[in-house]
Amino acid sequence: MARGHTDSGGMGLAARFALTTFGVLLVVGGLGGFVLATAAGDLADRERAEMLADALRASAAVEADGYATRSSTIERSKDGVERVAVTLPGGAPAVEHSYSGERGSARLVVPDGDEEPGRRLFGLVGAVMALMVVVASVAAWWLASQVARPLGQIVSDVRNLSSGNRRYRAKVKGGGEVAQLSRALDRMSEELAVAHEAEMELGLRERELEYAEQVREALLPMATPLVEGYDLGGMHLAGEELSGVFHDFIEYDDGAVGLLVCEVSGDGVPAALIGAIARTWLRAALTSTDDVAEAFARANRDLARDLRRGLVVTAMFARLDPAGGRATVACAGHRLPLVRTNAADGTLRVFQPEGVALGLDAGPVFERTLSVQDLEISPGDRLVLATSGVVVVPDMDGTELGEKGFFQIVHRTASQSTGAFLRGLRRELEARSGDLPREQAVSLVTVLRERA
């Protein structure tokens, strides 16, 4: 589910940080420079005015009282101005600036040694710098909070995800790396949810298979009856999906043995559970009476109460009378007929008495349509009852075996012992499908009347 994003969705975090910092410094520096330049100009104007006033007062004092002292060293500039260090009558140092030319002469005495303007200017610079530091600090704190807030929300999002809230979605909005991280958290949340669902499904599947194995074991007979003069056997091949397909043997007090194959519409655990219920009702009904038709009618009435609409159970049953060499056959909507091979003439015949599926009707229709057929079993004859899964086994090209193909296998191997017959049938079915999974389960029972 992970999706790549080629666009950042906005300016990167580093770029935004650098741009904002530059902007803040530019604004603070510009404001500080403006304040400093303005204040310095005002200070210079005041100092110039004060210096001129002091010079005028000093010049007037010298005119009136003269100098206290006058240096003999005279500095003369290129423009003809002479500068001499003097001491005013009050003892204050000063500098006399004098000029003489064709158009007249002038003298100006300027007091010396006033450091107050410099100190004031230094204090002004310090105040402006302090103000800039304060403004820059506030701006830096604001910028840091803008960066830290989405990161803090992402930390909260991660905590929510780590606490097991797999449906949680990140709440951070924005662009750049923050948005990419937010989308990554959303994708991680989605993937965690999917992985959790897959884990849950896998766990349910494992438990289902566990139950399926238990149900499958419960559906199959514990042992095969031993009947003198007859060779009985059964085979079950599990399908890819759990189903209600099974076979069973019913033993009677008079020595008779019932051979039963059954399948339930649908698949999965529900079908297997219905199969277990059908097996219970059929066994109870078939062992309670020697009348096969009455037993099937009773089982149908019980199943009709338990099955929901749309679910049906089909069955093929043969009650073998070993002493008489005969079998009584009943069919309840079963698709695949009973197969009998005749050892005397080598022919194969199928038998499928009328009857609708169990549970399809509560009673009247089922009982009216159900018919029972008697078959003679001579020495060397074989009866085979199988579920429909055996005829839909595909080859590597997907072509199903079909009834004709199944009948041919039975006819070709019918004279073998039951064990050899079942092993050969299993090999042919498995070789036919190869590594392809078997979609439907196969259950099969067979009996061979042994020759004297």
JSON list of C-alpha atoms in Angstrom, two decimals, residues 225-403:
[
{"chain": "A", "resi": 225, "resn": "PRO", "atom": "CA", "xyz": [-15.87, -53.65, 9.02]},
{"chain": "A", "resi": 226, "resn": "LEU", "atom": "CA", "xyz": [-14.61, -57.17, 8.37]},
{"chain": "A", "resi": 227, "resn": "VAL", "atom": "CA", "xyz": [-17.20, -59.30, 6.62]},
{"chain": "A", "resi": 228, "resn": "GLU", "atom": "CA", "xyz": [-16.48, -62.90, 5.73]},
{"chain": "A", "resi": 229, "resn": "GLY", "atom": "CA", "xyz": [-16.47, -63.40, 1.97]},
{"chain": "A", "resi": 230, "resn": "TYR", "atom": "CA", "xyz": [-16.40, -59.68, 1.23]},
{"chain": "A", "resi": 231, "resn": "ASP", "atom": "CA", "xyz": [-13.54, -57.18, 0.89]},
{"chain": "A", "resi": 232, "resn": "LEU", "atom": "CA", "xyz": [-14.64, -53.70, 2.01]},
{"chain": "A", "resi": 233, "resn": "GLY", "atom": "CA", "xyz": [-12.72, -50.46, 1.93]},
{"chain": "A", "resi": 234, "resn": "GLY", "atom": "CA", "xyz": [-13.03, -46.70, 1.86]},
{"chain": "A", "resi": 235, "resn": "MET", "atom": "CA", "xyz": [-10.94, -43.73, 0.74]},
{"chain": "A", "resi": 236, "resn": "HIS", "atom": "CA", "xyz": [-11.09, -40.01, 1.43]},
{"chain": "A", "resi": 237, "resn": "LEU", "atom": "CA", "xyz": [-9.05, -37.38, -0.44]},
{"chain": "A", "resi": 238, "resn": "ALA", "atom": "CA", "xyz": [-9.26, -33.94, 1.14]},
{"chain": "A", "resi": 239, "resn": "GLY", "atom": "CA", "xyz": [-9.96, -30.95, -1.08]},
{"chain": "A", "resi": 240, "resn": "GLU", "atom": "CA", "xyz": [-8.46, -27.47, -1.01]},
{"chain": "A", "resi": 241, "resn": "GLU", "atom": "CA", "xyz": [-11.45, -26.24, 0.99]},
{"chain": "A", "resi": 242, "resn": "LEU", "atom": "CA", "xyz": [-13.08, -27.89, 3.97]},
{"chain": "A", "resi": 243, "resn": "SER", "atom": "CA", "xyz": [-16.37, -29.53, 3.01]},
{"chain": "A", "resi": 244, "resn": "GLY", "atom": "CA", "xyz": [-19.15, -31.78, 4.19]},
{"chain": "A", "resi": 245, "resn": "VAL", "atom": "CA", "xyz": [-18.04, -34.74, 2.03]},
{"chain": "A", "resi": 246, "resn": "PHE", "atom": "CA", "xyz": [-17.71, -38.02, 3.91]},
{"chain": "A", "resi": 247, "resn": "HIS", "atom": "CA", "xyz": [-18.23, -41.78, 3.78]},
{"chain": "A", "resi": 248, "resn": "ASP", "atom": "CA", "xyz": [-19.26, -44.20, 6.46]},
{"chain": "A", "resi": 249, "resn": "PHE", "atom": "CA", "xyz": [-19.96, -47.84, 7.28]},
{"chain": "A", "resi": 250, "resn": "ILE", "atom": "CA", "xyz": [-23.09, -48.88, 9.21]},
{"chain": "A", "resi": 251, "resn": "GLU", "atom": "CA", "xyz": [-22.97, -52.23, 11.03]},
{"chain": "A", "resi": 252, "resn": "TYR", "atom": "CA", "xyz": [-26.19, -54.05, 11.88]},
{"chain": "A", "resi": 253, "resn": "ASP", "atom": "CA", "xyz": [-26.88, -56.67, 14.52]},
{"chain": "A", "resi": 254, "resn": "ASP", "atom": "CA", "xyz": [-27.91, -59.22, 11.89]},
{"chain": "A", "resi": 255, "resn": "GLY", "atom": "CA", "xyz": [-24.49, -59.01, 10.19]},
{"chain": "A", "resi": 256, "resn": "ALA", "atom": "CA", "xyz": [-25.55, -56.64, 7.43]},
{"chain": "A", "resi": 257, "resn": "VAL", "atom": "CA", "xyz": [-23.30, -53.71, 6.59]},
{"chain": "A", "resi": 258, "resn": "GLY", "atom": "CA", "xyz": [-24.33, -50.34, 5.19]},
{"chain": "A", "resi": 259, "resn": "LEU", "atom": "CA", "xyz": [-22.07, -48.42, 2.76]},
{"chain": "A", "resi": 260, "resn": "LEU", "atom": "CA", "xyz": [-22.74, -44.66, 2.71]},
{"chain": "A", "resi": 261, "resn": "VAL", "atom": "CA", "xyz": [-21.34, -41.66, 0.82]},
{"chain": "A", "resi": 262, "resn": "CYS", "atom": "CA", "xyz": [-22.65, -38.18, 1.43]},
{"chain": "A", "resi": 263, "resn": "GLU", "atom": "CA", "xyz": [-21.94, -34.58, 0.47]},
{"chain": "A", "resi": 264, "resn": "VAL", "atom": "CA", "xyz": [-23.26, -31.18, 1.53]},
{"chain": "A", "resi": 265, "resn": "SER", "atom": "CA", "xyz": [-23.83, -28.22, -0.77]},
{"chain": "A", "resi": 266, "resn": "GLY", "atom": "CA", "xyz": [-21.30, -25.43, -0.17]},
{"chain": "A", "resi": 267, "resn": "ASP", "atom": "CA", "xyz": [-17.92, -25.60, 1.54]},
{"chain": "A", "resi": 268, "resn": "GLY", "atom": "CA", "xyz": [-16.03, -24.36, 4.56]},
{"chain": "A", "resi": 269, "resn": "VAL", "atom": "CA", "xyz": [-16.69, -24.95, 8.23]},
{"chain": "A", "resi": 270, "resn": "PRO", "atom": "CA", "xyz": [-20.51, -24.55, 7.89]},
{"chain": "A", "resi": 271, "resn": "ALA", "atom": "CA", "xyz": [-20.63, -27.35, 5.31]},
{"chain": "A", "resi": 272, "resn": "ALA", "atom": "CA", "xyz": [-18.45, -29.56, 7.49]},
{"chain": "A", "resi": 273, "resn": "LEU", "atom": "CA", "xyz": [-20.69, -28.95, 10.51]},
{"chain": "A", "resi": 274, "resn": "ILE", "atom": "CA", "xyz": [-23.77, -29.76, 8.44]},
{"chain": "A", "resi": 275, "resn": "GLY", "atom": "CA", "xyz": [-21.99, -32.91, 7.28]},
{"chain": "A", "resi": 276, "resn": "ALA", "atom": "CA", "xyz": [-21.37, -33.90, 10.90]},
{"chain": "A", "resi": 277, "resn": "ILE", "atom": "CA", "xyz": [-25.06, -33.32, 11.70]},
{"chain": "A", "resi": 278, "resn": "ALA", "atom": "CA", "xyz": [-26.14, -35.30, 8.63]},
{"chain": "A", "resi": 279, "resn": "ARG", "atom": "CA", "xyz": [-23.86, -38.18, 9.58]},
{"chain": "A", "resi": 280, "resn": "THR", "atom": "CA", "xyz": [-25.36, -38.24, 13.07]},
{"chain": "A", "resi": 281, "resn": "TRP", "atom": "CA", "xyz": [-28.97, -38.26, 11.85]},
{"chain": "A", "resi": 282, "resn": "LEU", "atom": "CA", "xyz": [-28.29, -40.81, 9.10]},
{"chain": "A", "resi": 283, "resn": "ARG", "atom": "CA", "xyz": [-26.47, -43.19, 11.43]},
{"chain": "A", "resi": 284, "resn": "ALA", "atom": "CA", "xyz": [-29.23, -42.89, 14.03]},
{"chain": "A", "resi": 285, "resn": "ALA", "atom": "CA", "xyz": [-31.98, -43.51, 11.46]},
{"chain": "A", "resi": 286, "resn": "LEU", "atom": "CA", "xyz": [-30.23, -46.31, 9.55]},
{"chain": "A", "resi": 287, "resn": "THR", "atom": "CA", "xyz": [-29.33, -48.28, 12.68]},
{"chain": "A", "resi": 288, "resn": "SER", "atom": "CA", "xyz": [-32.83, -47.97, 14.14]},
{"chain": "A", "resi": 289, "resn": "THR", "atom": "CA", "xyz": [-34.59, -49.97, 11.39]},
{"chain": "A", "resi": 290, "resn": "ASP", "atom": "CA", "xyz": [-33.90, -52.47, 8.65]},
{"chain": "A", "resi": 291, "resn": "ASP", "atom": "CA", "xyz": [-36.24, -50.57, 6.31]},
{"chain": "A", "resi": 292, "resn": "VAL", "atom": "CA", "xyz": [-33.94, -48.35, 4.23]},
{"chain": "A", "resi": 293, "resn": "ALA", "atom": "CA", "xyz": [-36.77, -46.16, 2.89]},
{"chain": "A", "resi": 294, "resn": "GLU", "atom": "CA", "xyz": [-38.16, -45.55, 6.38]},
{"chain": "A", "resi": 295, "resn": "ALA", "atom": "CA", "xyz": [-34.66, -44.74, 7.70]},
{"chain": "A", "resi": 296, "resn": "PHE", "atom": "CA", "xyz": [-34.06, -42.18, 4.94]},
{"chain": "A", "resi": 297, "resn": "ALA", "atom": "CA", "xyz": [-37.48, -40.60, 5.52]},
{"chain": "A", "resi": 298, "resn": "ARG", "atom": "CA", "xyz": [-36.74, -40.24, 9.24]},
{"chain": "A", "resi": 299, "resn": "ALA", "atom": "CA", "xyz": [-33.32, -38.74, 8.59]},
{"chain": "A", "resi": 300, "resn": "ASN", "atom": "CA", "xyz": [-34.85, -36.30, 6.10]},
{"chain": "A", "resi": 301, "resn": "ARG", "atom": "CA", "xyz": [-37.41, -35.09, 8.63]},
{"chain": "A", "resi": 302, "resn": "ASP", "atom": "CA", "xyz": [-34.66, -34.45, 11.20]},
{"chain": "A", "resi": 303, "resn": "LEU", "atom": "CA", "xyz": [-32.38, -32.67, 8.73]},
{"chain": "A", "resi": 304, "resn": "ALA", "atom": "CA", "xyz": [-35.18, -30.51, 7.33]},
{"chain": "A", "resi": 305, "resn": "ARG", "atom": "CA", "xyz": [-35.52, -28.93, 10.78]},
{"chain": "A", "resi": 306, "resn": "ASP", "atom": "CA", "xyz": [-31.78, -28.16, 11.04]},
{"chain": "A", "resi": 307, "resn": "LEU", "atom": "CA", "xyz": [-30.90, -27.01, 7.52]},
{"chain": "A", "resi": 308, "resn": "ARG", "atom": "CA", "xyz": [-31.46, -23.42, 6.49]},
{"chain": "A", "resi": 309, "resn": "ARG", "atom": "CA", "xyz": [-32.94, -22.74, 3.09]},
{"chain": "A", "resi": 310, "resn": "GLY", "atom": "CA", "xyz": [-30.52, -23.33, 0.22]},
{"chain": "A", "resi": 311, "resn": "LEU", "atom": "CA", "xyz": [-28.53, -26.07, 1.96]},
{"chain": "A", "resi": 312, "resn": "VAL", "atom": "CA", "xyz": [-29.09, -29.67, 0.94]},
{"chain": "A", "resi": 313, "resn": "VAL", "atom": "CA", "xyz": [-27.46, -33.02, 1.62]},
{"chain": "A", "resi": 314, "resn": "THR", "atom": "CA", "xyz": [-27.15, -35.76, -0.98]},
{"chain": "A", "resi": 315, "resn": "ALA", "atom": "CA", "xyz": [-26.45, -39.40, -0.17]},
{"chain": "A", "resi": 316, "resn": "MET", "atom": "CA", "xyz": [-25.99, -42.81, -1.79]},
{"chain": "A", "resi": 317, "resn": "PHE", "atom": "CA", "xyz": [-26.51, -45.84, 0.43]},
{"chain": "A", "resi": 318, "resn": "ALA", "atom": "CA", "xyz": [-26.25, -49.60, -0.07]},
{"chain": "A", "resi": 319, "resn": "ARG", "atom": "CA", "xyz": [-27.27, -52.07, 2.66]},
{"chain": "A", "resi": 320, "resn": "LEU", "atom": "CA", "xyz": [-25.26, -55.22, 2.05]},
{"chain": "A", "resi": 321, "resn": "ASP", "atom": "CA", "xyz": [-26.76, -58.59, 3.06]},
{"chain": "A", "resi": 322, "resn": "PRO", "atom": "CA", "xyz": [-23.68, -60.84, 3.11]},
{"chain": "A", "resi": 323, "resn": "ALA", "atom": "CA", "xyz": [-25.60, -64.05, 3.57]},
{"chain": "A", "resi": 324, "resn": "GLY", "atom": "CA", "xyz": [-28.02, -63.42, 0.72]},
{"chain": "A", "resi": 325, "resn": "GLY", "atom": "CA", "xyz": [-25.46, -61.84, -1.59]},
{"chain": "A", "resi": 326, "resn": "ARG", "atom": "CA", "xyz": [-27.71, -58.86, -2.21]},
{"chain": "A", "resi": 327, "resn": "ALA", "atom": "CA", "xyz": [-27.69, -55.11, -1.61]},
{"chain": "A", "resi": 328, "resn": "THR", "atom": "CA", "xyz": [-30.56, -52.67, -1.06]},
{"chain": "A", "resi": 329, "resn": "VAL", "atom": "CA", "xyz": [-29.74, -49.31, -2.66]},
{"chain": "A", "resi": 330, "resn": "ALA", "atom": "CA", "xyz": [-31.29, -45.87, -1.96]},
{"chain": "A", "resi": 331, "resn": "CYS", "atom": "CA", "xyz": [-30.34, -42.51, -3.47]},
{"chain": "A", "resi": 332, "resn": "ALA", "atom": "CA", "xyz": [-31.19, -39.07, -2.07]},
{"chain": "A", "resi": 333, "resn": "GLY", "atom": "CA", "xyz": [-30.43, -36.67, -4.91]},
{"chain": "A", "resi": 334, "resn": "HIS", "atom": "CA", "xyz": [-26.85, -37.94, -5.27]},
{"chain": "A", "resi": 335, "resn": "ARG", "atom": "CA", "xyz": [-25.24, -36.93, -8.55]},
{"chain": "A", "resi": 336, "resn": "LEU", "atom": "CA", "xyz": [-22.95, -39.92, -9.12]},
{"chain": "A", "resi": 337, "resn": "PRO", "atom": "CA", "xyz": [-24.68, -43.29, -9.49]},
{"chain": "A", "resi": 338, "resn": "LEU", "atom": "CA", "xyz": [-23.65, -46.52, -7.80]},
{"chain": "A", "resi": 339, "resn": "VAL", "atom": "CA", "xyz": [-21.30, -48.55, -10.03]},
{"chain": "A", "resi": 340, "resn": "ARG", "atom": "CA", "xyz": [-21.44, -52.35, -10.25]},
{"chain": "A", "resi": 341, "resn": "THR", "atom": "CA", "xyz": [-18.98, -54.47, -12.21]},
{"chain": "A", "resi": 342, "resn": "ASN", "atom": "CA", "xyz": [-20.19, -57.93, -13.22]},
{"chain": "A", "resi": 343, "resn": "ALA", "atom": "CA", "xyz": [-17.47, -60.56, -13.04]},
{"chain": "A", "resi": 344, "resn": "ALA", "atom": "CA", "xyz": [-19.50, -63.08, -15.06]},
{"chain": "A", "resi": 345, "resn": "ASP", "atom": "CA", "xyz": [-19.76, -61.07, -18.28]},
{"chain": "A", "resi": 346, "resn": "GLY", "atom": "CA", "xyz": [-17.24, -58.28, -17.58]},
{"chain": "A", "resi": 347, "resn": "THR", "atom": "CA", "xyz": [-19.83, -55.52, -17.92]},
{"chain": "A", "resi": 348, "resn": "LEU", "atom": "CA", "xyz": [-20.24, -52.36, -15.87]},
{"chain": "A", "resi": 349, "resn": "ARG", "atom": "CA", "xyz": [-23.66, -51.04, -14.91]},
{"chain": "A", "resi": 350, "resn": "VAL", "atom": "CA", "xyz": [-24.79, -47.99, -12.97]},
{"chain": "A", "resi": 351, "resn": "PHE", "atom": "CA", "xyz": [-27.72, -47.74, -10.60]},
{"chain": "A", "resi": 352, "resn": "GLN", "atom": "CA", "xyz": [-29.35, -44.51, -9.45]},
{"chain": "A", "resi": 353, "resn": "PRO", "atom": "CA", "xyz": [-32.76, -44.96, -7.83]},
{"chain": "A", "resi": 354, "resn": "GLU", "atom": "CA", "xyz": [-35.03, -41.92, -7.73]},
{"chain": "A", "resi": 355, "resn": "GLY", "atom": "CA", "xyz": [-35.00, -39.56, -4.77]},
{"chain": "A", "resi": 356, "resn": "VAL", "atom": "CA", "xyz": [-34.56, -35.89, -3.94]},
{"chain": "A", "resi": 357, "resn": "ALA", "atom": "CA", "xyz": [-31.87, -34.46, -1.67]},
{"chain": "A", "resi": 358, "resn": "LEU", "atom": "CA", "xyz": [-32.19, -34.66, 2.08]},
{"chain": "A", "resi": 359, "resn": "GLY", "atom": "CA", "xyz": [-33.51, -31.47, 3.70]},
{"chain": "A", "resi": 360, "resn": "LEU", "atom": "CA", "xyz": [-34.95, -30.10, 0.46]},
{"chain": "A", "resi": 361, "resn": "ASP", "atom": "CA", "xyz": [-38.48, -31.04, 1.48]},
{"chain": "A", "resi": 362, "resn": "ALA", "atom": "CA", "xyz": [-39.92, -31.56, 4.95]},
{"chain": "A", "resi": 363, "resn": "GLY", "atom": "CA", "xyz": [-41.43, -34.94, 4.12]},
{"chain": "A", "resi": 364, "resn": "PRO", "atom": "CA", "xyz": [-44.22, -35.56, 1.59]},
{"chain": "A", "resi": 365, "resn": "VAL", "atom": "CA", "xyz": [-42.29, -34.92, -1.62]},
{"chain": "A", "resi": 366, "resn": "PHE", "atom": "CA", "xyz": [-39.18, -36.70, -0.35]},
{"chain": "A", "resi": 367, "resn": "GLU", "atom": "CA", "xyz": [-41.08, -39.79, 0.77]},
{"chain": "A", "resi": 368, "resn": "ARG", "atom": "CA", "xyz": [-43.17, -39.93, -2.40]},
{"chain": "A", "resi": 369, "resn": "THR", "atom": "CA", "xyz": [-40.17, -39.74, -4.76]},
{"chain": "A", "resi": 370, "resn": "LEU", "atom": "CA", "xyz": [-37.79, -41.99, -2.81]},
{"chain": "A", "resi": 371, "resn": "SER", "atom": "CA", "xyz": [-37.39, -45.47, -4.31]},
{"chain": "A", "resi": 372, "resn": "VAL", "atom": "CA", "xyz": [-35.29, -48.44, -3.24]},
{"chain": "A", "resi": 373, "resn": "GLN", "atom": "CA", "xyz": [-33.57, -50.90, -5.57]},
{"chain": "A", "resi": 374, "resn": "ASP", "atom": "CA", "xyz": [-32.29, -54.43, -4.86]},
{"chain": "A", "resi": 375, "resn": "LEU", "atom": "CA", "xyz": [-29.10, -55.68, -6.49]},
{"chain": "A", "resi": 376, "resn": "GLU", "atom": "CA", "xyz": [-27.58, -59.12, -6.65]},
{"chain": "A", "resi": 377, "resn": "ILE", "atom": "CA", "xyz": [-23.87, -59.38, -5.86]},
{"chain": "A", "resi": 378, "resn": "SER", "atom": "CA", "xyz": [-22.25, -62.44, -7.36]},
{"chain": "A", "resi": 379, "resn": "PRO", "atom": "CA", "xyz": [-18.71, -63.67, -6.57]},
{"chain": "A", "resi": 380, "resn": "GLY", "atom": "CA", "xyz": [-16.17, -61.36, -8.22]},
{"chain": "A", "resi": 381, "resn": "ASP", "atom": "CA", "xyz": [-18.66, -58.46, -8.47]},
{"chain": "A", "resi": 382, "resn": "ARG", "atom": "CA", "xyz": [-17.71, -55.06, -7.11]},
{"chain": "A", "resi": 383, "resn": "LEU", "atom": "CA", "xyz": [-19.88, -52.16, -5.93]},
{"chain": "A", "resi": 384, "resn": "VAL", "atom": "CA", "xyz": [-18.46, -48.60, -5.86]},
{"chain": "A", "resi": 385, "resn": "LEU", "atom": "CA", "xyz": [-20.18, -45.60, -4.24]},
{"chain": "A", "resi": 386, "resn": "ALA", "atom": "CA", "xyz": [-18.40, -42.23, -4.66]},
{"chain": "A", "resi": 387, "resn": "THR", "atom": "CA", "xyz": [-19.03, -38.53, -4.24]},
{"chain": "A", "resi": 388, "resn": "SER", "atom": "CA", "xyz": [-19.12, -36.21, -7.24]},
{"chain": "A", "resi": 389, "resn": "GLY", "atom": "CA", "xyz": [-15.64, -34.81, -6.53]},
{"chain": "A", "resi": 390, "resn": "VAL", "atom": "CA", "xyz": [-14.05, -37.83, -8.19]},
{"chain": "A", "resi": 391, "resn": "VAL", "atom": "CA", "xyz": [-15.38, -36.94, -11.65]},
{"chain": "A", "resi": 392, "resn": "VAL", "atom": "CA", "xyz": [-14.27, -33.27, -11.57]},
{"chain": "A", "resi": 393, "resn": "VAL", "atom": "CA", "xyz": [-10.58, -33.99, -10.96]},
{"chain": "A", "resi": 394, "resn": "PRO", "atom": "CA", "xyz": [-8.78, -32.02, -13.74]},
{"chain": "A", "resi": 395, "resn": "ASP", "atom": "CA", "xyz": [-5.69, -32.93, -15.69]},
{"chain": "A", "resi": 396, "resn": "MET", "atom": "CA", "xyz": [-2.84, -30.48, -16.31]},
{"chain": "A", "resi": 397, "resn": "ASP", "atom": "CA", "xyz": [-4.86, -28.87, -19.12]},
{"chain": "A", "resi": 398, "resn": "GLY", "atom": "CA", "xyz": [-7.89, -28.39, -16.87]},
{"chain": "A", "resi": 399, "resn": "THR", "atom": "CA", "xyz": [-9.98, -31.16, -18.48]},
{"chain": "A", "resi": 400, "resn": "GLU", "atom": "CA", "xyz": [-12.13, -32.96, -15.91]},
{"chain": "A", "resi": 401, "resn": "LEU", "atom": "CA", "xyz": [-12.06, -36.73, -15.58]},
{"chain": "A", "resi": 402, "resn": "GLY", "atom": "CA", "xyz": [-15.81, -37.02, -16.05]},
{"chain": "A", "resi": 403, "resn": "GLU", "atom": "CA", "xyz": [-18.11, -39.97, -15.29]}
]
